[in-house]
Coordinates of C-alpha atoms in Angstrom, one line a residue:
X291 CA -0.1 -0.1 -0.2
X292 CA 0.7 3.5 -0.8
X293 CA 2.7 5.1 1.6
X294 CA 1.2 7.9 2.7
X295 CA 2.2 11.6 4.1
X296 CA 0.8 14.5 6.4
X297 CA 0.7 18.6 4.4
X298 CA 3.7 18.7 6.9
X299 CA 5.9 16.0 5.2
X300 CA 4.8 16.7 2.5
X301 CA 6.5 20.1 3.2
X302 CA 10.2 19.0 4.4
X303 CA 9.8 17.1 1.6
X304 CA 9.5 19.7 -1.1
X305 CA 12.5 21.7 0.3
X306 CA 14.8 18.7 0.0
X307 CA 14.2 18.8 -3.3
X308 CA 14.5 22.6 -3.0
X309 CA 18.2 21.5 -1.6
X310 CA 18.6 19.8 -4.8
X311 CA 18.6 23.0 -7.3
X312 CA 20.8 22.5 -10.4
X313 CA 22.3 26.9 -10.5
X314 CA 20.8 27.5 -14.6
X315 CA 24.5 27.4 -16.7
X316 CA 25.4 29.2 -19.5
X317 CA 24.3 32.7 -17.7
X318 CA 26.1 36.0 -17.6
X319 CA 23.9 38.5 -16.0
X320 CA 24.8 37.9 -12.5
X321 CA 21.3 37.4 -11.7
X322 CA 20.5 34.2 -9.4
X323 CA 17.9 32.4 -9.4
X324 CA 16.6 30.8 -7.5
X325 CA 16.2 26.9 -5.8
X326 CA 13.2 25.5 -5.7
X327 CA 11.7 22.7 -5.0
X328 CA 7.8 20.5 -5.7
X329 CA 6.2 17.8 -5.1
X330 CA 2.8 16.5 -6.7
X331 CA 0.3 14.1 -4.1
X332 CA -3.0 13.0 -3.3
X333 CA -5.4 15.1 -1.4
X334 CA -4.8 11.8 1.6
X335 CA -1.1 12.4 1.1
X336 CA 0.6 9.6 -2.3
X337 CA 3.4 11.0 -3.6
X338 CA 3.2 10.4 -6.7
X339 CA 5.8 12.6 -8.5
X340 CA 8.7 15.0 -6.5
X341 CA 11.0 18.0 -9.0
X342 CA 13.2 20.4 -8.3
X343 CA 15.6 23.4 -10.2
X344 CA 17.3 23.3 -13.4
X345 CA 16.8 19.1 -12.3
X346 CA 16.0 17.9 -16.5
X347 CA 17.0 20.1 -18.6
X348 CA 18.2 23.7 -17.4
X349 CA 16.4 26.2 -16.1
X350 CA 13.0 24.4 -15.7
X351 CA 11.4 24.9 -13.1
X352 CA 9.9 22.1 -10.8
X353 CA 6.5 22.5 -11.4
X354 CA 6.9 22.1 -15.0
X355 CA 8.9 19.8 -14.3
X356 CA 7.0 17.2 -11.8
X357 CA 3.0 18.1 -14.1
X358 CA 4.7 18.3 -17.3
X359 CA 8.1 16.3 -17.8
X360 CA 7.0 13.7 -14.7
X361 CA 2.9 13.5 -15.4
X362 CA 1.7 14.6 -18.2
X363 CA -0.4 11.9 -19.6
X364 CA -1.9 11.4 -15.8
X365 CA -5.7 12.8 -14.9
X366 CA -4.7 15.0 -12.0
X367 CA -7.7 16.6 -11.1
X368 CA -7.6 17.3 -7.7
X369 CA -4.4 16.0 -7.0
X370 CA -2.3 18.3 -4.1
X371 CA 1.1 20.7 -5.1
X372 CA 3.5 21.7 -2.6
X373 CA 5.6 24.8 -4.3
X374 CA 8.6 26.4 -1.6
X375 CA 8.3 29.7 -4.0
X376 CA 5.2 31.4 -5.5
X377 CA 4.3 29.8 -9.1
X378 CA 5.1 32.3 -11.4
X379 CA 2.3 34.3 -13.0
X380 CA 1.1 34.8 -16.6
X381 CA 2.9 37.7 -18.1
X382 CA 6.1 36.2 -16.3
X383 CA 7.6 33.6 -19.5
X384 CA 8.4 34.6 -22.6
X385 CA 5.9 33.9 -24.7
X386 CA 5.3 30.3 -25.8
X387 CA 5.6 30.1 -22.7
X388 CA 3.2 28.8 -20.1
X389 CA 3.5 30.0 -16.7
X390 CA 3.7 27.8 -13.7
X391 CA 0.9 28.9 -12.3
X392 CA -1.2 28.1 -15.6
X393 CA 0.4 25.1 -15.5
X394 CA -1.4 24.4 -12.4
X395 CA -4.1 25.5 -13.6
X396 CA -4.2 24.5 -16.2
X397 CA -3.9 20.5 -14.9
X398 CA -6.7 20.9 -12.6
X399 CA -5.1 20.6 -9.1
X400 CA -7.3 21.9 -6.5
X401 CA -4.6 23.3 -3.9
X402 CA -1.3 24.1 -3.5
X403 CA 0.2 24.8 -0.4
X404 CA 3.4 27.4 -1.2
X405 CA 6.6 27.7 0.7
X406 CA 7.2 31.4 0.2
X407 CA 5.9 34.6 -2.1
X408 CA 8.2 36.7 -4.6
X409 CA 9.9 38.3 -2.9
X410 CA 10.0 41.4 -5.3
X411 CA 7.5 43.7 -4.8
X412 CA 6.5 44.2 -8.3
X413 CA 5.2 40.3 -8.9
X414 CA 5.1 39.7 -5.8
X415 CA 1.9 37.5 -5.1
X416 CA 0.8 37.7 -8.4
X417 CA 0.7 33.8 -9.1
X418 CA -1.0 33.5 -5.4
X419 CA -3.7 35.8 -6.3
X420 CA -4.1 33.9 -9.9
X421 CA -4.3 31.1 -8.8
X422 CA -7.2 32.2 -6.3
X423 CA -9.2 33.4 -8.4
X424 CA -9.4 30.8 -10.9
X425 CA -10.6 29.0 -7.5
X426 CA -7.9 26.5 -6.6
X427 CA -7.5 26.9 -2.7
X428 CA -4.4 28.1 -1.7
X429 CA -2.6 27.4 2.1
X430 CA 1.1 27.9 2.6
X431 CA 4.4 26.4 4.7
X432 CA 4.5 26.9 8.8
X433 CA 6.9 29.8 9.7
X434 CA 9.0 27.2 10.6
X435 CA 9.8 25.7 7.2
X436 CA 9.6 29.0 5.4
X437 CA 12.6 30.3 7.6
X438 CA 14.6 27.5 6.4
X439 CA 13.6 28.2 2.6
X440 CA 14.3 32.1 3.7
X441 CA 17.5 31.1 4.4
X442 CA 18.3 28.5 1.9
X443 CA 17.6 31.4 -0.8
X444 CA 18.3 34.5 1.3
X445 CA 21.2 36.0 -1.8
X446 CA 17.2 35.6 -3.9
X447 CA 15.0 37.7 -1.8
X448 CA 18.5 40.1 -1.9
X449 CA 19.4 40.6 -5.2
X450 CA 14.5 40.7 -5.6
X451 CA 14.5 44.3 -3.8
X452 CA 17.7 45.4 -5.5
X453 CA 16.0 44.1 -8.9
X454 CA 12.5 45.8 -7.9
X455 CA 14.8 49.7 -7.8
X456 CA 17.2 48.5 -10.8
X457 CA 14.8 47.1 -13.6
X458 CA 12.5 49.3 -13.3
X459 CA 9.6 46.4 -14.0
X460 CA 5.7 47.9 -13.6
X461 CA 3.2 46.3 -12.4
X462 CA 0.5 48.0 -13.9
X463 CA -3.5 48.0 -14.1
X464 CA -5.6 45.1 -13.8
X465 CA -9.7 45.6 -13.5
X466 CA -9.3 42.4 -10.7
X467 CA -7.0 45.0 -9.3
X468 CA -9.1 48.6 -8.3
X469 CA -6.3 49.7 -6.3
X470 CA -3.6 49.9 -9.0
X471 CA -6.2 51.9 -10.8
X472 CA -5.1 55.4 -11.9
X473 CA -6.3 58.0 -10.9
X474 CA -6.7 60.0 -13.9
X475 CA -9.3 62.5 -11.5
X476 CA -6.4 63.0 -9.2
X477 CA -2.9 64.9 -9.4
X478 CA 0.4 64.5 -7.7
X479 CA -0.1 67.5 -5.6
X480 CA -2.6 65.4 -4.0
X481 CA -0.6 63.5 -2.1
X482 CA 1.2 64.3 0.8
X483 CA 4.2 66.2 1.8
X484 CA 5.2 65.3 5.0
X485 CA 3.8 61.6 3.9
X486 CA 6.5 61.3 1.1
X487 CA 9.2 62.9 2.7
X488 CA 8.7 60.2 5.4
X489 CA 9.5 57.6 3.4
X490 CA 12.8 59.0 2.3
X491 CA 13.4 59.3 4.8
X492 CA 12.0 56.2 6.4
X493 CA 14.1 54.2 3.7
X494 CA 16.8 56.8 2.8
X495 CA 16.3 56.8 -0.7
X496 CA 18.3 59.1 -2.8
X497 CA 16.3 61.6 -3.4
X498 CA 14.0 64.7 -3.2
X499 CA 10.5 64.6 -2.7
X500 CA 9.1 65.7 -5.5
X501 CA 12.1 65.1 -8.3
X502 CA 12.1 63.2 -11.3
X503 CA 13.2 59.8 -10.1
X504 CA 11.1 60.1 -6.9
X505 CA 8.9 59.9 -9.2
X506 CA 9.5 57.1 -10.8
X507 CA 11.1 55.6 -8.1
X508 CA 7.1 55.6 -7.1
X509 CA 5.5 54.4 -10.3
X510 CA 8.2 51.1 -9.9
X511 CA 6.3 50.9 -7.4
X512 CA 3.1 50.8 -8.5
X513 CA 2.3 54.3 -6.1
X514 CA 2.3 56.7 -9.4
X515 CA 1.9 55.5 -13.2
X516 CA 1.4 57.5 -16.9
X517 CA -1.9 56.6 -18.8
X518 CA -1.9 56.0 -22.4
X519 CA 1.5 57.2 -23.0
X520 CA 1.0 61.1 -21.6
X521 CA 4.4 62.2 -19.8
X522 CA 2.5 63.2 -16.1
X523 CA 2.4 61.1 -13.7
X524 CA -0.7 60.1 -11.9
X525 CA -1.5 58.4 -8.6
X526 CA -2.6 55.5 -8.7
X527 CA -5.4 53.9 -5.9
X528 CA -2.4 52.5 -4.2
X529 CA -0.2 55.6 -3.9
X530 CA -3.2 57.9 -3.3
X531 CA -4.3 55.1 -0.1
X532 CA -0.7 55.6 0.8
X533 CA 0.9 58.8 0.7
X534 CA -3.0 60.8 -0.7
X535 CA -3.6 64.3 1.8
X536 CA -7.2 62.6 2.0
X537 CA -7.4 59.0 1.0
X538 CA -10.4 58.6 2.5
X539 CA -12.3 60.4 0.0
X540 CA -11.1 58.7 -2.4
X541 CA -11.6 54.9 0.2
X542 CA -13.5 55.8 3.4
X543 CA -13.1 52.6 4.4
X544 CA -9.1 52.7 5.1
X545 CA -9.7 55.1 9.2
X546 CA -9.5 52.6 12.1
X547 CA -12.3 54.1 14.7
X548 CA -11.2 52.8 18.8
X549 CA -13.8 52.4 21.0
X550 CA -13.6 52.5 24.3
X551 CA -16.5 51.7 26.4
X552 CA -16.7 53.1 29.9
X553 CA -19.7 51.8 32.3
X554 CA -22.5 54.8 33.1
X555 CA -20.6 56.8 30.6
X556 CA -21.0 57.4 26.7
X557 CA -18.0 55.5 24.5
X558 CA -14.9 57.9 23.9
X559 CA -14.4 57.5 20.1
X560 CA -11.2 58.6 18.2
X561 CA -11.1 57.4 15.0
X562 CA -7.8 58.3 12.3
X563 CA -7.5 59.0 9.8
X564 CA -4.5 60.5 6.5
X565 CA -1.8 59.0 4.1
X566 CA -1.9 54.7 5.8
X567 CA 1.4 55.0 6.1
X568 CA 1.2 57.9 8.7
X569 CA -1.4 56.0 10.4
X570 CA 1.6 53.6 12.4
X571 CA 3.0 57.5 14.5
X572 CA -1.3 58.9 15.3
X573 CA -1.9 55.1 16.0
X574 CA 0.9 55.7 18.6
X575 CA -0.2 59.2 19.7
X576 CA -2.8 58.7 20.3
X577 CA -2.5 54.9 22.3
X578 CA -0.5 57.3 24.8
X579 CA -2.5 60.7 24.7
X580 CA -6.4 59.5 25.8
X581 CA -6.3 55.2 24.0
X582 CA -5.0 54.2 27.7
X583 CA -5.3 56.7 29.7
X584 CA -9.2 56.0 29.4
X585 CA -9.1 52.3 29.8
X586 CA -7.1 52.5 32.8
X587 CA -9.5 54.7 34.8
X588 CA -10.6 53.4 38.3
X589 CA -13.9 52.7 36.9
X590 CA -11.8 49.3 35.7
X591 CA -10.4 48.0 38.4
X592 CA -7.3 46.9 36.2
X593 CA -3.6 48.3 36.6
X594 CA -1.9 49.7 33.9
X595 CA -1.0 48.7 30.2
X596 CA 3.1 47.0 30.6
X597 CA 5.0 48.3 28.1
X598 CA 4.4 45.2 26.5
X599 CA 1.0 46.3 26.1
X600 CA 1.4 49.1 25.2
X601 CA 3.9 47.1 21.7
X602 CA 1.6 44.7 21.0
X603 CA -1.5 46.7 20.6
X604 CA 0.4 49.1 18.2
X605 CA 1.6 45.8 16.4
X606 CA -1.4 44.2 15.6
X607 CA -3.0 47.6 14.7
X608 CA -0.3 48.0 12.1
X609 CA -1.2 44.3 11.0
X610 CA -4.1 45.3 10.4
X611 CA -3.3 48.4 8.2
X612 CA -1.4 46.3 6.2
X613 CA -2.9 43.0 5.6
X614 CA -6.5 43.7 5.7
X615 CA -9.1 43.9 2.6
X616 CA -9.2 46.8 1.7
X617 CA -11.7 46.0 -1.9
X618 CA -14.9 46.3 1.5
X619 CA -16.2 49.6 1.4
X620 CA -17.2 50.9 4.5
X621 CA -15.6 48.3 6.3
X622 CA -12.7 50.9 9.0
X623 CA -10.3 49.1 10.9
X624 CA -12.0 49.1 14.9
X625 CA -10.0 48.6 18.3
X626 CA -12.6 48.3 21.2
X627 CA -11.7 48.3 24.4
X628 CA -13.2 47.6 27.9
X629 CA -12.3 46.5 30.6
X630 CA -10.8 42.5 30.0
X631 CA -10.5 43.0 26.5
X632 CA -9.3 44.8 23.3
X633 CA -10.3 43.0 20.1
X634 CA -9.0 44.5 17.1
X635 CA -10.7 43.8 13.8
X636 CA -9.3 44.0 10.4
X637 CA -11.7 43.5 7.2
X638 CA -11.9 40.9 5.3
X639 CA -10.9 36.8 5.5
X640 CA -7.1 36.2 6.7
X641 CA -5.1 34.5 4.3
X642 CA -4.3 31.5 6.4
X643 CA -6.6 29.3 8.9
X644 CA -7.6 29.6 12.0
X645 CA -4.7 26.7 13.8
X646 CA -2.8 27.8 12.8
X647 CA -3.1 31.7 14.5
X648 CA -3.9 29.0 17.7
X649 CA 0.1 27.4 17.5
X650 CA 0.6 31.1 16.9
X651 CA 2.3 29.9 13.1
X652 CA 1.0 32.2 11.2
X653 CA 3.3 32.0 8.0
X654 CA 4.8 35.5 6.9
X655 CA 3.1 36.5 4.0
X656 CA -0.4 39.8 3.1
X657 CA -2.4 40.3 1.1
X658 CA -1.2 43.5 0.3
X659 CA 1.9 43.1 -0.6
X660 CA 3.6 46.1 -2.0
X661 CA 2.1 47.0 1.3
X662 CA 4.1 45.0 3.3
X663 CA 6.8 45.8 1.7
X664 CA 6.7 49.3 2.2
X665 CA 5.8 49.0 5.9
X666 CA 8.3 47.1 5.9
X667 CA 11.3 49.1 4.7
X668 CA 10.5 51.8 5.9
X669 CA 10.5 50.8 9.7
X670 CA 6.7 50.5 10.4
X671 CA 7.0 46.8 10.8
X672 CA 10.2 45.8 12.8
X673 CA 10.6 42.3 12.3
X674 CA 7.9 40.2 10.3
X675 CA 5.5 38.8 11.9
X676 CA 6.4 40.2 14.9
X677 CA 2.6 41.2 15.6
X678 CA 2.4 36.9 16.6
X679 CA 5.7 36.7 18.2
X680 CA 4.0 39.7 20.4
X681 CA 0.8 38.2 21.3
X682 CA 2.9 35.1 22.4
X683 CA 4.5 36.9 24.9
X684 CA 2.4 38.3 26.0
X685 CA 0.4 35.3 27.0
X686 CA 3.5 33.7 28.4
X687 CA 4.6 36.8 29.8
X688 CA 0.4 38.3 31.5
X689 CA -0.5 35.2 32.2
X690 CA -3.6 35.7 30.7
X691 CA -6.4 34.0 29.1
X692 CA -5.1 32.4 25.9
X693 CA -5.8 35.6 22.9
X694 CA -8.5 34.5 20.8
X695 CA -10.0 34.5 17.2
X696 CA -13.1 35.0 15.4
X697 CA -14.4 36.0 12.1
X698 CA -17.2 38.0 12.8
X699 CA -19.5 38.7 9.2
X700 CA -17.1 40.7 7.0
X701 CA -13.9 41.2 9.9
X702 CA -11.0 38.9 11.2
X703 CA -11.3 40.1 14.9
X704 CA -8.4 39.4 17.2
X705 CA -9.4 39.2 20.9
X706 CA -6.9 40.3 23.5
X707 CA -7.4 39.7 27.3
X708 CA -6.6 42.1 30.2
X709 CA -4.7 40.8 32.8
X710 CA -7.1 41.1 36.5
X711 CA -4.8 41.3 39.1
X712 CA -5.1 43.4 42.7
X713 CA -5.4 47.2 41.9
X714 CA -3.3 48.3 44.5
X715 CA 0.0 46.5 44.7
X716 CA 2.0 48.8 47.3
X717 CA 4.3 46.5 48.7
X718 CA 8.4 46.3 47.9
X719 CA 10.4 43.5 45.4
X720 CA 13.0 42.4 46.7
X721 CA 14.8 44.1 44.4
X722 CA 13.6 47.2 46.1
X723 CA 14.2 45.9 49.3
X724 CA 17.4 45.7 48.3
X725 CA 17.4 49.6 48.0
X726 CA 17.1 51.8 51.7
X727 CA 15.8 54.9 49.5
X728 CA 12.9 53.3 49.0
X729 CA 12.4 52.7 52.3
X730 CA 11.2 55.6 52.9
X731 CA 8.4 56.2 50.3
X732 CA 5.0 56.1 51.0
X733 CA 2.7 54.2 48.7
X734 CA 1.6 57.1 45.9
X735 CA 5.0 57.7 46.3
X736 CA 6.2 53.9 45.1
X737 CA 3.6 54.2 41.7
X738 CA 5.5 57.1 41.1
X739 CA 8.5 55.6 41.4
X740 CA 7.3 51.3 39.2
X741 CA 5.4 53.8 36.3
X742 CA 9.3 56.2 35.3
X743 CA 11.3 53.2 36.3
X744 CA 8.7 50.8 33.4
X745 CA 8.1 53.4 31.2
X746 CA 12.1 56.1 31.7
X747 CA 11.4 60.5 31.7
X748 CA 7.8 61.0 32.9
X749 CA 6.3 64.7 32.1
X750 CA 3.9 66.0 36.3
X751 CA 1.1 66.4 33.6
X752 CA 1.3 62.1 31.8
X753 CA 2.2 61.3 34.6
X754 CA -1.9 63.5 36.1
X755 CA -3.4 62.0 33.3
X756 CA -2.8 58.3 34.0
X757 CA -4.0 58.3 37.5
X758 CA -6.8 60.8 36.8
X759 CA -5.3 63.7 39.0
X760 CA -4.2 66.9 39.1
X761 CA -0.7 68.0 38.1
X762 CA 0.5 69.8 41.5
X763 CA -1.4 66.8 43.2
X764 CA 1.5 65.2 41.7
X765 CA 3.8 67.7 41.8
X766 CA 3.4 67.2 45.9
X767 CA 4.4 63.4 45.3
X768 CA 8.3 64.2 43.9
X769 CA 7.8 65.5 47.5
X770 CA 10.9 63.3 49.7
X771 CA 11.0 61.6 46.6
X772 CA 15.2 64.0 45.7
X773 CA 16.9 60.9 46.1
X774 CA 15.3 58.5 44.0
X775 CA 13.8 60.7 41.4
X776 CA 16.1 63.8 39.6
X777 CA 13.0 66.7 38.1
X778 CA 13.8 69.1 35.1
X779 CA 11.8 72.1 34.5
X780 CA 9.4 73.3 36.5
X781 CA 5.1 73.7 35.9
X782 CA 3.1 71.3 33.9
X783 CA 6.5 70.1 31.7
X784 CA 8.0 69.3 34.6
X785 CA 9.7 65.9 33.5
X786 CA 10.3 63.1 36.6
X787 CA 13.6 60.5 36.1
X788 CA 15.4 58.1 37.5
X789 CA 18.8 59.2 39.6
X790 CA 21.9 56.7 38.3

């Protein structure tokens, strides 16, 4: 009886095939080609064929080899392909060659597991989208197997980003991608100067805002285009979304709505608008100035959120900005907080199964690869997949109920539960007891000391908002703390910092 394998075993087998890939001969363009492995299997896990790049002929793709060269005479309807790299998309192969995605479709394959999306930002996701649009089920390798693929192909991935700049390939109009359509009723003047300069600074680009070189760079990323052979650049929908002065005029769904539910009071509500490239900073400002302050009012009987919690919220909201479905009209990102939990509502169904989310093993893939690329290169996302890492760390370090994931109508909802602890714990820790200067402090002074130790130099005004007291009251707490805190400035601008 033929051996049956689990999906993960077949993914591992595809990675072993990948390592056998043969470099293309006779090339003089210094282009590094990827190592790719492919497995053809039945739905219940029986292997029908294996292949790697260049196995039978120089340059042949692994998917072509396993489908056309090894199994051309078989009925492959409903079979499953495991490919370590996203199958190339229509248009990627010179006529009359078919792309691997087209060959998979023509073979009536039922499902494709993809190891890694092609990293070139001008083509990323095209093969995946072609397969999905033609009714083929898509799934992905887990994160720990993706790491093996990345290490084997690091030079290819690094060169792909350089190639995107040098080759200046343009991925223009597709009726299936309305956000990549040229907006003829908009001009480059409708782009935000602040957003453009922020992008230049964060990406260390060698251009000035408004220069031809910068506009050409934006065109390479499909944020601008010259329609109908025009000499004038126009924003695309994607360009307006990322850099526009007021993208909500055209895409009202690109807002973030914050709601804090409060006992016996009206909810606290605030909205963030503008170019999505500037939204992370606005999210941070709102978390500091209003959101975290409101959510930690005494009425909720919960401790102040820690730095991990703030970082976690920031990353989850940025992930929603990057990965949400922008084609769903009227569905904006929603952040809803209550006494015991915080929910992030992201429009659209995720690429991955709920099981992967529950295992905190979500691959580093996005349904918006160009947005993900720009956010990563501008360092707005510190590390790929950091949101899942922060979720796991938050659960483990705070001993709280595990985060949950669910679909609610057209929204993917992530719920983070807050830790339930005594409202006030003022007893000195063992470490604090070793400092005799703290022994003379009262409870309120210990609270202030711990806050400064946790958050760094803090203004008296900001701390007053946190505890719901007046600025003068906070300054009174300082009396008697001169040996552990130093005071900088005066009045509401006063800041307290630890004495080294």
